[in-house]
PDB file of C-alpha atoms and ligand atoms in Angstrom:
ATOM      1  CA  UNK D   1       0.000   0.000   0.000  1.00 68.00           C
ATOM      2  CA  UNK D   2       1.413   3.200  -0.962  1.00 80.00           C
ATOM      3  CA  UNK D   3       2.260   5.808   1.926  1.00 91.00           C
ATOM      4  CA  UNK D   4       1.174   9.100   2.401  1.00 95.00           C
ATOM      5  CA  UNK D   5       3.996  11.558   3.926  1.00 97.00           C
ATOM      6  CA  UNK D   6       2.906  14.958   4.795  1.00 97.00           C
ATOM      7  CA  UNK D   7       5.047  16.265   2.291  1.00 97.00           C
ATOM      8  CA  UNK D   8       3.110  13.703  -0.087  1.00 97.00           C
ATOM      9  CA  UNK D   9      -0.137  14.927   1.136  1.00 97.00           C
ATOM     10  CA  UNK D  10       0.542  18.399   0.792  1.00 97.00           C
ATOM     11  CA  UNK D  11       1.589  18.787  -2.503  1.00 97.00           C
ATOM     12  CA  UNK D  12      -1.536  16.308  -3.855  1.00 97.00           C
ATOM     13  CA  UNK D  13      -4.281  18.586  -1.906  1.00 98.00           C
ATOM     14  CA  UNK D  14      -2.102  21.465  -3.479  1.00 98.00           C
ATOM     15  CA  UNK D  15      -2.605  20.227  -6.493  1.00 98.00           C
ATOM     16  CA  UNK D  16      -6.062  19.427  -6.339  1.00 98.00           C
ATOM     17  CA  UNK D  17      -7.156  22.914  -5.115  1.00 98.00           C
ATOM     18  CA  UNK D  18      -5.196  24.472  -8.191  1.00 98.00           C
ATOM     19  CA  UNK D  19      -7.233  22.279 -10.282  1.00 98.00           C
ATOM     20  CA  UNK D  20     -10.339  23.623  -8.758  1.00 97.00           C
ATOM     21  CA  UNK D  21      -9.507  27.168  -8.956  1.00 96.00           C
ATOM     22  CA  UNK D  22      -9.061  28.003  -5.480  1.00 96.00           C
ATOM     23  CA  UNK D  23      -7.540  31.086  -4.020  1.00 93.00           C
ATOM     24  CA  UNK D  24      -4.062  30.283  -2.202  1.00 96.00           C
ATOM     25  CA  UNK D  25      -4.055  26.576  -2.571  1.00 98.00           C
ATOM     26  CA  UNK D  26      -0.709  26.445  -1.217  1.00 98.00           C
ATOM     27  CA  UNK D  27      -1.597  28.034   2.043  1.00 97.00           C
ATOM     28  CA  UNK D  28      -5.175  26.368   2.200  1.00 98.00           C
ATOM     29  CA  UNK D  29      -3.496  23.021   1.829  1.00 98.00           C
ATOM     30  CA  UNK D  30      -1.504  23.712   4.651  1.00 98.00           C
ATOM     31  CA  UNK D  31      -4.348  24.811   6.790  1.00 98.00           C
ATOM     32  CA  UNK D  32      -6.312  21.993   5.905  1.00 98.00           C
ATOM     33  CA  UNK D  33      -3.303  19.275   6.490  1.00 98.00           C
ATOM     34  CA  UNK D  34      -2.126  21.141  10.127  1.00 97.00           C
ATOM     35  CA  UNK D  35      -6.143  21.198  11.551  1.00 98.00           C
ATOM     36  CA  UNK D  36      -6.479  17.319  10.772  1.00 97.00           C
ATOM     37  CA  UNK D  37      -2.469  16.705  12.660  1.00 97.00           C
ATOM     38  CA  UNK D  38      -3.013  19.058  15.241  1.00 97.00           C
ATOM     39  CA  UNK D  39       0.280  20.178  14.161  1.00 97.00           C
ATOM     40  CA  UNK D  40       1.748  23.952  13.460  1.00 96.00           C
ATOM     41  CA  UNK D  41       1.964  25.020   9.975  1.00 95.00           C
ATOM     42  CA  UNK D  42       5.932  25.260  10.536  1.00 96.00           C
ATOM     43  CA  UNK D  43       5.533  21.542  11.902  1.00 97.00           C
ATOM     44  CA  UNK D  44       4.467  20.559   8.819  1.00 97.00           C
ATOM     45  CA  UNK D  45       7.729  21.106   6.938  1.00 96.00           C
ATOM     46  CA  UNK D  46       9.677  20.089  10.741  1.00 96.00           C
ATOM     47  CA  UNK D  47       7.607  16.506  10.094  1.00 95.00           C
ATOM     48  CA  UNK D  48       7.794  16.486   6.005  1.00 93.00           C
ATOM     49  CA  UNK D  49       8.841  12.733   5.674  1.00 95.00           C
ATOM     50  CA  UNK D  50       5.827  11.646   8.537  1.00 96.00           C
ATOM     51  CA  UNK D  51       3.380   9.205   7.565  1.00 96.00           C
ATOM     52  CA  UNK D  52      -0.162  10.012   8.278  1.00 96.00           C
ATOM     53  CA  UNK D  53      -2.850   7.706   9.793  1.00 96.00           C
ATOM     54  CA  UNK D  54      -5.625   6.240   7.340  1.00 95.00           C
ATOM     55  CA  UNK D  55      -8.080   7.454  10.040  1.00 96.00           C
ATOM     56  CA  UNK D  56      -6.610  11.118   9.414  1.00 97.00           C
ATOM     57  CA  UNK D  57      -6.375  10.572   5.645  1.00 97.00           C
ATOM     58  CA  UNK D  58     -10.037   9.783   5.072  1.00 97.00           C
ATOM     59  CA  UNK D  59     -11.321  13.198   7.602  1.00 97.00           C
ATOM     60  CA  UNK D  60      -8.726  14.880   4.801  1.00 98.00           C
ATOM     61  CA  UNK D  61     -10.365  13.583   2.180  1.00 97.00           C
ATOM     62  CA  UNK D  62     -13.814  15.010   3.312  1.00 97.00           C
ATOM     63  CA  UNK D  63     -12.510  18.516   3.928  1.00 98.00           C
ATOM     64  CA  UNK D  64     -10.351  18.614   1.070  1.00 98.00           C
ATOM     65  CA  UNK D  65     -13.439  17.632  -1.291  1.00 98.00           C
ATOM     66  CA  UNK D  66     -15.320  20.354   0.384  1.00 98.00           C
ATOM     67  CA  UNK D  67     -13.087  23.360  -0.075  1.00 98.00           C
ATOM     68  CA  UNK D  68     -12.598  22.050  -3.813  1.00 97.00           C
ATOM     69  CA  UNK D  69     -16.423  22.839  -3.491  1.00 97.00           C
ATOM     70  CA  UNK D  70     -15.126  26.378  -2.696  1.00 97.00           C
ATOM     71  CA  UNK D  71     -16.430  26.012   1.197  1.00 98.00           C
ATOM     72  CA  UNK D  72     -14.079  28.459   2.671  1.00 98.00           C
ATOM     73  CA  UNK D  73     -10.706  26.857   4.218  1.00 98.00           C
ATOM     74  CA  UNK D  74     -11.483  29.023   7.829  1.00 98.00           C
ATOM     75  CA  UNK D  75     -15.292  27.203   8.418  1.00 98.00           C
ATOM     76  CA  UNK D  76     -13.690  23.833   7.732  1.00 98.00           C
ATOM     77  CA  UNK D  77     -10.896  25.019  10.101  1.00 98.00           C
ATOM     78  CA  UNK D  78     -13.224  26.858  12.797  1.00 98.00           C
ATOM     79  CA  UNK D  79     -10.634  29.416  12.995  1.00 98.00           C
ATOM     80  CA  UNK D  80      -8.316  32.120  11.073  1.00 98.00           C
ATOM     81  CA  UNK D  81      -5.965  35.272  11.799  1.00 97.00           C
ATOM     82  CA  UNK D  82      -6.865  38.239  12.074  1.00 98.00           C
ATOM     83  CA  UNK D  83      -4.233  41.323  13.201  1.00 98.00           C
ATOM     84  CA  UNK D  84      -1.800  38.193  14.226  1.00 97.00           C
ATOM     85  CA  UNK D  85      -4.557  36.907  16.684  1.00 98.00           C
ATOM     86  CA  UNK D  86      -6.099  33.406  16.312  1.00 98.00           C
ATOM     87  CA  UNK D  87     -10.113  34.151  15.800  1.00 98.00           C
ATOM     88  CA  UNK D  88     -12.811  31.477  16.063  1.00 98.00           C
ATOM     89  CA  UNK D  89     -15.331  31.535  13.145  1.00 98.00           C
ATOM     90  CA  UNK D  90     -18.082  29.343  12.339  1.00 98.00           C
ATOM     91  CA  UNK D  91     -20.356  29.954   9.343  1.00 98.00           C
ATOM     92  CA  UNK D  92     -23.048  32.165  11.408  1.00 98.00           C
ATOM     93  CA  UNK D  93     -20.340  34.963  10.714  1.00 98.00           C
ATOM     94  CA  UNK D  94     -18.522  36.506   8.371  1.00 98.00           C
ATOM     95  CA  UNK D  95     -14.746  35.840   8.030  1.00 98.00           C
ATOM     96  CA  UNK D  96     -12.400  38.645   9.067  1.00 98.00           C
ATOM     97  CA  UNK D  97     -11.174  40.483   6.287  1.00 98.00           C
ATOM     98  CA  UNK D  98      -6.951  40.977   5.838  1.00 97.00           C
ATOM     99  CA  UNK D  99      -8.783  45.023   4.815  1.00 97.00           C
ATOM    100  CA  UNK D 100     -10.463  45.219   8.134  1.00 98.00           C
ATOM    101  CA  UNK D 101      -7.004  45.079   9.530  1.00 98.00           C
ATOM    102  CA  UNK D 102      -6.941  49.048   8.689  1.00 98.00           C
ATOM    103  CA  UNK D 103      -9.911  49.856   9.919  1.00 98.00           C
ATOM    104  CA  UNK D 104      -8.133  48.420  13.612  1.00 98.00           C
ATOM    105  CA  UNK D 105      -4.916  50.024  13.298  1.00 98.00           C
ATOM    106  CA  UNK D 106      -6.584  53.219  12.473  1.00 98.00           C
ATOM    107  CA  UNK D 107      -8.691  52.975  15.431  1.00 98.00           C
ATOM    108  CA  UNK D 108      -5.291  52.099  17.808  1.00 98.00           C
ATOM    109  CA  UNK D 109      -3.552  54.476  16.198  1.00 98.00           C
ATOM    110  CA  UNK D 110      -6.546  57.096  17.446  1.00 98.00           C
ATOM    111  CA  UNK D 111      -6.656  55.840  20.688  1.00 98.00           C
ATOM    112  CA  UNK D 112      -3.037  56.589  21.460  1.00 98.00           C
ATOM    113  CA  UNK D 113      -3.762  60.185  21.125  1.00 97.00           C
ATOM    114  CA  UNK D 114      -5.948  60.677  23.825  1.00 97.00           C
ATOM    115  CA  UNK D 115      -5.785  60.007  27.193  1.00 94.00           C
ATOM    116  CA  UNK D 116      -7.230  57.822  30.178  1.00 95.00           C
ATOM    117  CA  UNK D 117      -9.818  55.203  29.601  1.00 96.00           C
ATOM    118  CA  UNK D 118     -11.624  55.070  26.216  1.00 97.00           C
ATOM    119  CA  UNK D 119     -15.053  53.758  25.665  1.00 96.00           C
ATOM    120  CA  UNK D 120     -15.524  52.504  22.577  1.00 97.00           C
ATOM    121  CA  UNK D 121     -18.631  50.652  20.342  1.00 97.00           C
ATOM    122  CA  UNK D 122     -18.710  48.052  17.884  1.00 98.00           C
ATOM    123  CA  UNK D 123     -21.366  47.674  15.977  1.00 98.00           C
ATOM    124  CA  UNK D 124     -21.944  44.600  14.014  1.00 98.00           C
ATOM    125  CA  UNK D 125     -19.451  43.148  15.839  1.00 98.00           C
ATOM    126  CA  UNK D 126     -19.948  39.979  13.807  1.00 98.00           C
ATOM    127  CA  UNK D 127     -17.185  37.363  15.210  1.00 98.00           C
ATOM    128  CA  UNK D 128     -15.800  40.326  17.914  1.00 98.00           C
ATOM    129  CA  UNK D 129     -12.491  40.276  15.484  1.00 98.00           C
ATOM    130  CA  UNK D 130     -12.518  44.521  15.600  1.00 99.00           C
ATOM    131  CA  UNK D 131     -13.327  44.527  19.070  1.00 98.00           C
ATOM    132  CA  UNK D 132     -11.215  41.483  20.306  1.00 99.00           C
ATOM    133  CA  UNK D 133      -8.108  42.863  18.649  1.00 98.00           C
ATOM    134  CA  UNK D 134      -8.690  46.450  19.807  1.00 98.00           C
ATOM    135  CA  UNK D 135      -8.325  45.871  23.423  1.00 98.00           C
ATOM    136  CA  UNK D 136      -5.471  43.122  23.007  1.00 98.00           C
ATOM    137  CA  UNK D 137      -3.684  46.175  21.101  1.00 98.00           C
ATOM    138  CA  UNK D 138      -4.443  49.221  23.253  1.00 98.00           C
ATOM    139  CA  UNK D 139      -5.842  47.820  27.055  1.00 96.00           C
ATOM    140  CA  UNK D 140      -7.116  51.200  28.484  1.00 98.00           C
ATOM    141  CA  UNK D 141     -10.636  50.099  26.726  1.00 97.00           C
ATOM    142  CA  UNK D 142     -14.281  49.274  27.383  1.00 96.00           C
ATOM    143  CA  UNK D 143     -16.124  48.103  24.730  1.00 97.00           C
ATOM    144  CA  UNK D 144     -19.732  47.405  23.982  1.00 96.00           C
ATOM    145  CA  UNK D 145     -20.006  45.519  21.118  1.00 97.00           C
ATOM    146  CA  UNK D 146     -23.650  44.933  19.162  1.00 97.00           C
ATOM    147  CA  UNK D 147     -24.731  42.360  16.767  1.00 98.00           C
ATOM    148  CA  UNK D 148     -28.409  41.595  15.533  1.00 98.00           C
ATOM    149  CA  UNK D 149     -27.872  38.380  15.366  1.00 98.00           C
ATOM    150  CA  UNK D 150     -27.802  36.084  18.221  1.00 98.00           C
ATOM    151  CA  UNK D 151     -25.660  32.977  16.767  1.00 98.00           C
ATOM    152  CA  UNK D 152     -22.924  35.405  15.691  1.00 98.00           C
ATOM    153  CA  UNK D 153     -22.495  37.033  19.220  1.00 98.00           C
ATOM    154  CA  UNK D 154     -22.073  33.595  20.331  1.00 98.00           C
ATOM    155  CA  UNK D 155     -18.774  33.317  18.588  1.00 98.00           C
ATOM    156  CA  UNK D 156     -18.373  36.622  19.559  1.00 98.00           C
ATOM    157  CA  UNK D 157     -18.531  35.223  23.299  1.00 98.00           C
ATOM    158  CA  UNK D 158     -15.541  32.907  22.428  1.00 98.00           C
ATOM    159  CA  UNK D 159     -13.537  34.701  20.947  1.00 98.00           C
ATOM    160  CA  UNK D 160     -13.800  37.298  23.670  1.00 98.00           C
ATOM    161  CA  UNK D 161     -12.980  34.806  26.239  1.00 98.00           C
ATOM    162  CA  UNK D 162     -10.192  32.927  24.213  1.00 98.00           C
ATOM    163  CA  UNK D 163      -8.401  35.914  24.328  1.00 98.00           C
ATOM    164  CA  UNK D 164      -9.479  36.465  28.308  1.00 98.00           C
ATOM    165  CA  UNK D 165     -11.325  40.032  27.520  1.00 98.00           C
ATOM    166  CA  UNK D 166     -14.222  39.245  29.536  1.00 98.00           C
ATOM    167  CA  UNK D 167     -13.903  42.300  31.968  1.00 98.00           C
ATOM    168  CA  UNK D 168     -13.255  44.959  29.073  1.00 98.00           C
ATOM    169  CA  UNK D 169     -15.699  43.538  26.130  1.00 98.00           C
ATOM    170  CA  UNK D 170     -19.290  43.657  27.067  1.00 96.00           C
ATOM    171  CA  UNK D 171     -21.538  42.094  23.840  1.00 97.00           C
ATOM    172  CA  UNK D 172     -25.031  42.863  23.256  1.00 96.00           C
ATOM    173  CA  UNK D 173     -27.835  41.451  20.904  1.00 97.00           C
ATOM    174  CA  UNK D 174     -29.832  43.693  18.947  1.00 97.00           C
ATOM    175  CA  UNK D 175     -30.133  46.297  16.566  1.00 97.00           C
ATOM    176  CA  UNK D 176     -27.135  48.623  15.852  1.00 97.00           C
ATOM    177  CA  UNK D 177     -27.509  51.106  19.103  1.00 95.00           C
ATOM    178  CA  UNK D 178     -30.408  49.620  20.020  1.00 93.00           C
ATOM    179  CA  UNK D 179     -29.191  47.569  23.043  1.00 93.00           C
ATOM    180  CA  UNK D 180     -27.359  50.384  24.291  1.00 91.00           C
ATOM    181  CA  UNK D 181     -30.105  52.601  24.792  1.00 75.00           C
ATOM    182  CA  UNK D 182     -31.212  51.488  28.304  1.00 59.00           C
ATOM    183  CA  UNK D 183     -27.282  51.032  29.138  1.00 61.00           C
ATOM    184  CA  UNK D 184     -27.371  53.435  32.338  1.00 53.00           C
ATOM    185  CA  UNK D 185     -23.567  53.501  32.295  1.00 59.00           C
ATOM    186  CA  UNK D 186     -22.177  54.416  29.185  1.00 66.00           C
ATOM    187  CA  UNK D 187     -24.303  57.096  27.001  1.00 75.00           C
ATOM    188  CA  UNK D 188     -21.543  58.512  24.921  1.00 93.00           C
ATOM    189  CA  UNK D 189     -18.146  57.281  23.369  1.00 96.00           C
ATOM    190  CA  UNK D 190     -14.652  58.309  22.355  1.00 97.00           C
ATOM    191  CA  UNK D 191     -15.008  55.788  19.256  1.00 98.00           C
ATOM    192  CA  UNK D 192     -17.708  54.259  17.367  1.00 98.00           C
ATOM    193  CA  UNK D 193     -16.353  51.544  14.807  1.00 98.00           C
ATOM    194  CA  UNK D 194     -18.176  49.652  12.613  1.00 98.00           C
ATOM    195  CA  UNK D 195     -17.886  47.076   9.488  1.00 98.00           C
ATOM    196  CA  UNK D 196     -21.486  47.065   8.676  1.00 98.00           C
ATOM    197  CA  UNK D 197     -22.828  45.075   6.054  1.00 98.00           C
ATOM    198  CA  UNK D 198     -22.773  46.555   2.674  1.00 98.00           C
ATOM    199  CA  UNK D 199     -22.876  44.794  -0.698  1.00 98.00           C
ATOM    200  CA  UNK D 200     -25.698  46.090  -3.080  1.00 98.00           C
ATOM    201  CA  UNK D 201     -28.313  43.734  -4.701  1.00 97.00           C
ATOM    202  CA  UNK D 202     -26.517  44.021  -8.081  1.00 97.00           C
ATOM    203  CA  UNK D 203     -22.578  43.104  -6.164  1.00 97.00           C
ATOM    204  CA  UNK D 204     -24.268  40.540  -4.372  1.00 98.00           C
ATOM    205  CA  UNK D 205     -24.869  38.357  -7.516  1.00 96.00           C
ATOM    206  CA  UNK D 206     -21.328  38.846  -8.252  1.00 97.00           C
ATOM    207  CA  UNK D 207     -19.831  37.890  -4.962  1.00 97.00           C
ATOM    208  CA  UNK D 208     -17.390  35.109  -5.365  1.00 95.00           C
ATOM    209  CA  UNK D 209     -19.154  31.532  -4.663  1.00 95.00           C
ATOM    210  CA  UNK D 210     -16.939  31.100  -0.779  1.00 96.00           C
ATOM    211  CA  UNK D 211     -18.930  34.034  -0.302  1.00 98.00           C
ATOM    212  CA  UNK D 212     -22.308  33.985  -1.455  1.00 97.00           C
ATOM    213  CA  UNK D 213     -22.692  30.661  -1.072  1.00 97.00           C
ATOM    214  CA  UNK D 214     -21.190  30.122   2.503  1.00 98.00           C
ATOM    215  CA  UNK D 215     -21.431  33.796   4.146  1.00 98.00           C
ATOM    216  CA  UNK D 216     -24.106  34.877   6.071  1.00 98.00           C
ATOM    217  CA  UNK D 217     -26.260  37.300   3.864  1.00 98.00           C
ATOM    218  CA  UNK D 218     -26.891  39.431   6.607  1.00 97.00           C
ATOM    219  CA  UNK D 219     -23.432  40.127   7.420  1.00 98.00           C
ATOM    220  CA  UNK D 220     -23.181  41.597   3.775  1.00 98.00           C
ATOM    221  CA  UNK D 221     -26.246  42.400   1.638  1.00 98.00           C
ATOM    222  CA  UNK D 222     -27.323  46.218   2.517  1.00 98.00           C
ATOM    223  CA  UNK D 223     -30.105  47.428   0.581  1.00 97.00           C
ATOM    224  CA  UNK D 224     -30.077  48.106  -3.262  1.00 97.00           C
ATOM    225  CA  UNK D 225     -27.323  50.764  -2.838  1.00 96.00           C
ATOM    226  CA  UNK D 226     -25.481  48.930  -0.237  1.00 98.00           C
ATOM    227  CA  UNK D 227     -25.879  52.119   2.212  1.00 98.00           C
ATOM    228  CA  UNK D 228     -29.269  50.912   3.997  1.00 98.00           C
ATOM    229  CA  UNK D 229     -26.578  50.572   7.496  1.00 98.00           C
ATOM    230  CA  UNK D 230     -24.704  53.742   7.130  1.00 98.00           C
ATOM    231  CA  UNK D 231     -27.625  55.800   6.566  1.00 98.00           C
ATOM    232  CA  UNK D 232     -29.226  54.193   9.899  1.00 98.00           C
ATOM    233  CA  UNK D 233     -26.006  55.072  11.743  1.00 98.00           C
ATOM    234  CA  UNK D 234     -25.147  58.083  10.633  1.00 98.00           C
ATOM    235  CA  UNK D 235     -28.596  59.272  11.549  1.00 97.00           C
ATOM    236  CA  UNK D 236     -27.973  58.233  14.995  1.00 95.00           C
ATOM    237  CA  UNK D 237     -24.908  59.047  15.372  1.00 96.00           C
ATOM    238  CA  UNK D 238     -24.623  62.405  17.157  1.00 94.00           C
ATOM    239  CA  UNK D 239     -26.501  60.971  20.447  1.00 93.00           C
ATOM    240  CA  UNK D 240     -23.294  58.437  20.733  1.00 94.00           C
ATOM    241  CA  UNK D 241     -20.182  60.160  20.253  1.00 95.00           C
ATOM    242  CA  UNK D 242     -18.623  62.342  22.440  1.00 95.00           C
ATOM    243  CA  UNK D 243     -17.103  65.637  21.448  1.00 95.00           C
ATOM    244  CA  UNK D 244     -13.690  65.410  19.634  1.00 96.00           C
ATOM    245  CA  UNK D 245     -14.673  61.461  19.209  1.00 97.00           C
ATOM    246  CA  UNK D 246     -14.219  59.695  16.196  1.00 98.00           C
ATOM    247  CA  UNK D 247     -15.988  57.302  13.679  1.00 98.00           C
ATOM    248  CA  UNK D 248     -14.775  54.944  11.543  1.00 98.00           C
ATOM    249  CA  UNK D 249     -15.910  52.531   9.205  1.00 98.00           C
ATOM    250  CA  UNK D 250     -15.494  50.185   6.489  1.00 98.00           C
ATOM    251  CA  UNK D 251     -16.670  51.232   3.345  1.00 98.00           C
ATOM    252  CA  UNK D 252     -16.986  49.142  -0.364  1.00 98.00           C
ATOM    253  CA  UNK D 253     -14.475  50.099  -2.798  1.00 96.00           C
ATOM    254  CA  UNK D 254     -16.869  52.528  -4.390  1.00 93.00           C
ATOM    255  CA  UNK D 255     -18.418  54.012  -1.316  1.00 98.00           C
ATOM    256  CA  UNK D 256     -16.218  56.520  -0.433  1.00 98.00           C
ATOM    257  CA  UNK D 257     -17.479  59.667  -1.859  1.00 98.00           C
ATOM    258  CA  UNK D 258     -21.196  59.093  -0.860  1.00 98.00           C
ATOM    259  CA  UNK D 259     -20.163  58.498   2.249  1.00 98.00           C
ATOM    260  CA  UNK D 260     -18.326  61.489   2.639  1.00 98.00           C
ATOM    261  CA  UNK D 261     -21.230  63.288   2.126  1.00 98.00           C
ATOM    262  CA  UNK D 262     -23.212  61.501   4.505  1.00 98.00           C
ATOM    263  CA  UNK D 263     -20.894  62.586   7.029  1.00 98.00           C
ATOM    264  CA  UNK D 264     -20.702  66.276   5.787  1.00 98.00           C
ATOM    265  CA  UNK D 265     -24.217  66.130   5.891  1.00 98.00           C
ATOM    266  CA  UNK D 266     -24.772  65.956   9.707  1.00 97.00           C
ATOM    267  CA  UNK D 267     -22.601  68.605  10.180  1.00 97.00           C
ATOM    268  CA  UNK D 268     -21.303  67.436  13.165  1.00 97.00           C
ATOM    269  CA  UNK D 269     -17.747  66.466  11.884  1.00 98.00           C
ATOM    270  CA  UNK D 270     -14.467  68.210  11.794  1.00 97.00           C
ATOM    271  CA  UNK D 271     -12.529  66.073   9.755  1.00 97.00           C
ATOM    272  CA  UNK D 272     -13.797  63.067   7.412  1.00 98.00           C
ATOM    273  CA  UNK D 273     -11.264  61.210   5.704  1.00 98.00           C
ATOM    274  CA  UNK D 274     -11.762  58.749   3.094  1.00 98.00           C
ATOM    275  CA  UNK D 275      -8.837  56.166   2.921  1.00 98.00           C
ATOM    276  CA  UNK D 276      -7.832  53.720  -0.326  1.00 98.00           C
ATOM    277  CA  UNK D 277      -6.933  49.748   0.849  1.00 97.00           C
ATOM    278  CA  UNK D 278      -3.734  48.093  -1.003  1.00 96.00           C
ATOM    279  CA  UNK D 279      -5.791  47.365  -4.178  1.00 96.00           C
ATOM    280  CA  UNK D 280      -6.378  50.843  -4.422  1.00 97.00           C
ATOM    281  CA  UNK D 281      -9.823  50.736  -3.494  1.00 97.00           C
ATOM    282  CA  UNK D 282     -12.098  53.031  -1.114  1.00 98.00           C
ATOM    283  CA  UNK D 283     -11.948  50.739   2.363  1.00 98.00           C
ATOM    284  CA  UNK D 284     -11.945  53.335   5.615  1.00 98.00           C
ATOM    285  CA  UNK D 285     -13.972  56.301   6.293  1.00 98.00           C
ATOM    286  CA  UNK D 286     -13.059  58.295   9.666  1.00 98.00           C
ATOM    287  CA  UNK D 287     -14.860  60.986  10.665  1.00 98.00           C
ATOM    288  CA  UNK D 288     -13.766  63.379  13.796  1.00 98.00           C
ATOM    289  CA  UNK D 289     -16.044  65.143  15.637  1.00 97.00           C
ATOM    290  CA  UNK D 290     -15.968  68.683  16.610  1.00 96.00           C
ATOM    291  CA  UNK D 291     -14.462  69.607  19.919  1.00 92.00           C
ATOM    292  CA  UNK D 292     -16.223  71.810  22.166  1.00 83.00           C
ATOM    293  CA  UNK D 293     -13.635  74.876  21.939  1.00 78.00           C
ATOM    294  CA  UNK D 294     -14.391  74.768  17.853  1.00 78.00           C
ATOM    295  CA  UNK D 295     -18.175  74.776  18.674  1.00 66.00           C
TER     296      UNK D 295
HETATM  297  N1  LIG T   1     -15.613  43.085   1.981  1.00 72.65           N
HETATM  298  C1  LIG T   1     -16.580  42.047   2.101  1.00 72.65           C
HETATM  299  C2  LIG T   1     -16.605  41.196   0.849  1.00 72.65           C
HETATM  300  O1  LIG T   1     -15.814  41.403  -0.007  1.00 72.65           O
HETATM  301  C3  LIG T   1     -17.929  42.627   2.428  1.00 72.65           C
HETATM  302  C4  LIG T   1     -17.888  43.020   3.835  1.00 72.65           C
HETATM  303  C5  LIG T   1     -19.077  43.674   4.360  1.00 72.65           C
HETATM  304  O2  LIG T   1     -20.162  43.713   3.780  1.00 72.65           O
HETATM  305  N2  LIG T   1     -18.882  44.201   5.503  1.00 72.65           N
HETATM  306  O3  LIG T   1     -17.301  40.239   0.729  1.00 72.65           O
END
């Protein structure tokens, strides 16, 4: 009977996912071999010449066959990174984006020019990954983080207690600022950050199959224009942010100017920013509200 090495194994699932057209098939071969092992992906190449178990071979097999099916690699996996940080994700959520990593380091990068503790909200928190890696990046946080739908704060839950954030993450179901409404203790905020859903009816067809096929449509699809969540923020948000606070948000790469106006419209905003990803496209909008003195 012929045996399968890991270094085998790898470059036959490798080879398989080219054939089926799917993104990274180095990389998702990898992820797909080291989940079954319980190894590291370094381990793989520190255990090349290994010979794997029929047992693990045949659970391969089934995953394998499933992301040729374009399943995404991080449901089969329960897991990817996100801002170096390991975040749990089952299909109730969406996948954390590499171009929500921005959005964070914007928001960090914010934080550390104020002072004392900073209370922040995160809507559609989705999996928590904004809010998680937030406070493991600047710790001087409270965060109340909202999601509309109850199995995605779940994963929210575990992701916040994987990474032990229990006492500065507080998650709540409902509807944008809904749920903070009757929240006695925190009325106002230094930062509001959000990555709403917001794929039009017409992009929505055109989403790659991983995502429209496997993604929850809530955590995307925003109206026919795409803007049905900003325009229910941004008309709420003056009774949330704190003078001199900020917000920012992901945007779709064609977003940015009507956003920009939806901020200048409220008038509340000192500074509105729209910022390109690495492709080039529209990706963060940061607004900054006026301070008092400039009132
Ligand atoms: N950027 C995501 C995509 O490409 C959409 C994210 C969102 O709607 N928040 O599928």
């Amino acid at each position: 009977m012929e045996t399968w090495t890991i270094q085998k194994l790898l470059n036959w699932v490798t080879q398989y996912l080219t054939d089926k057209s799917i993104d990274s098939p180095r990389l998702s071969a990898e992820l797909l071999l080291s989940h079954i092992l319980g190894l590291k992906r370094i381990e793989l190449y520190t255990q090349y010449n290994q010979p794997v178990a029929k047992q693990e071979l045949e659970k391969l097999r089934e995953l394998v066959k499933r992301a040729g099916g374009h399943e995404p690699i991080a449901y089969l996996v329960g897991k990817t990174e996100f801002y170096s940080m390991e975040i749990i994700v089952t299909p109730d959520c969406m996948i954390p984006r590499p171009e929500t990593e921005l959005l964070v380091q914007r928001a960090v990068e914010f934080l550390r020019t104020r002072n004392g503790i900073q209370f922040i909200c995160d809507l559609c928190t989705g999996s928590g990954c904004i809010a998680v890696a937030i406070a493991k990046n600047y710790p001087n946080v409270r965060i109340i983080a909202t999601d509309i739908c109850d199995a995605a704060l779940a994963v929210a839950v575990k992701n916040v207690e994987m990474h032990c954030l229990q006492d500065k993450i507080k998650l709540l179901s409902g509807d944008l600022f809904d749920p903070i409404i009757p929240q006695l203790d925190v009325g106002k905020f230094d930062l509001i950050v959000c990555n709403p859903p917001y794929v039009s009816a017409a992009e929505y067809e055109k989403l790659d199959k991983n995502v429209r096929d496997y993604e929850p449509r809530l955590a995307l699809y925003a109206g026919d224009d795409g803007m049905d969540i900003y325009r229910r923020i941004i008309e709420k948000v003056d009774q949330f942010l704190k003078p001199d606070a900020a917000l920012m948000m992901e945007i779709g790469y064609a977003q940015g100017q009507t956003i920009k106006e939806m901020l200048e419209q409220t008038g509340i905003f000192a500074e509105i920013k729209i910022e390109k990803d690495s492709h080039n496209n529209d990706r963060i909008a940061s607004a900054k509200r006026y301070s008092l003195d400039q009132i």
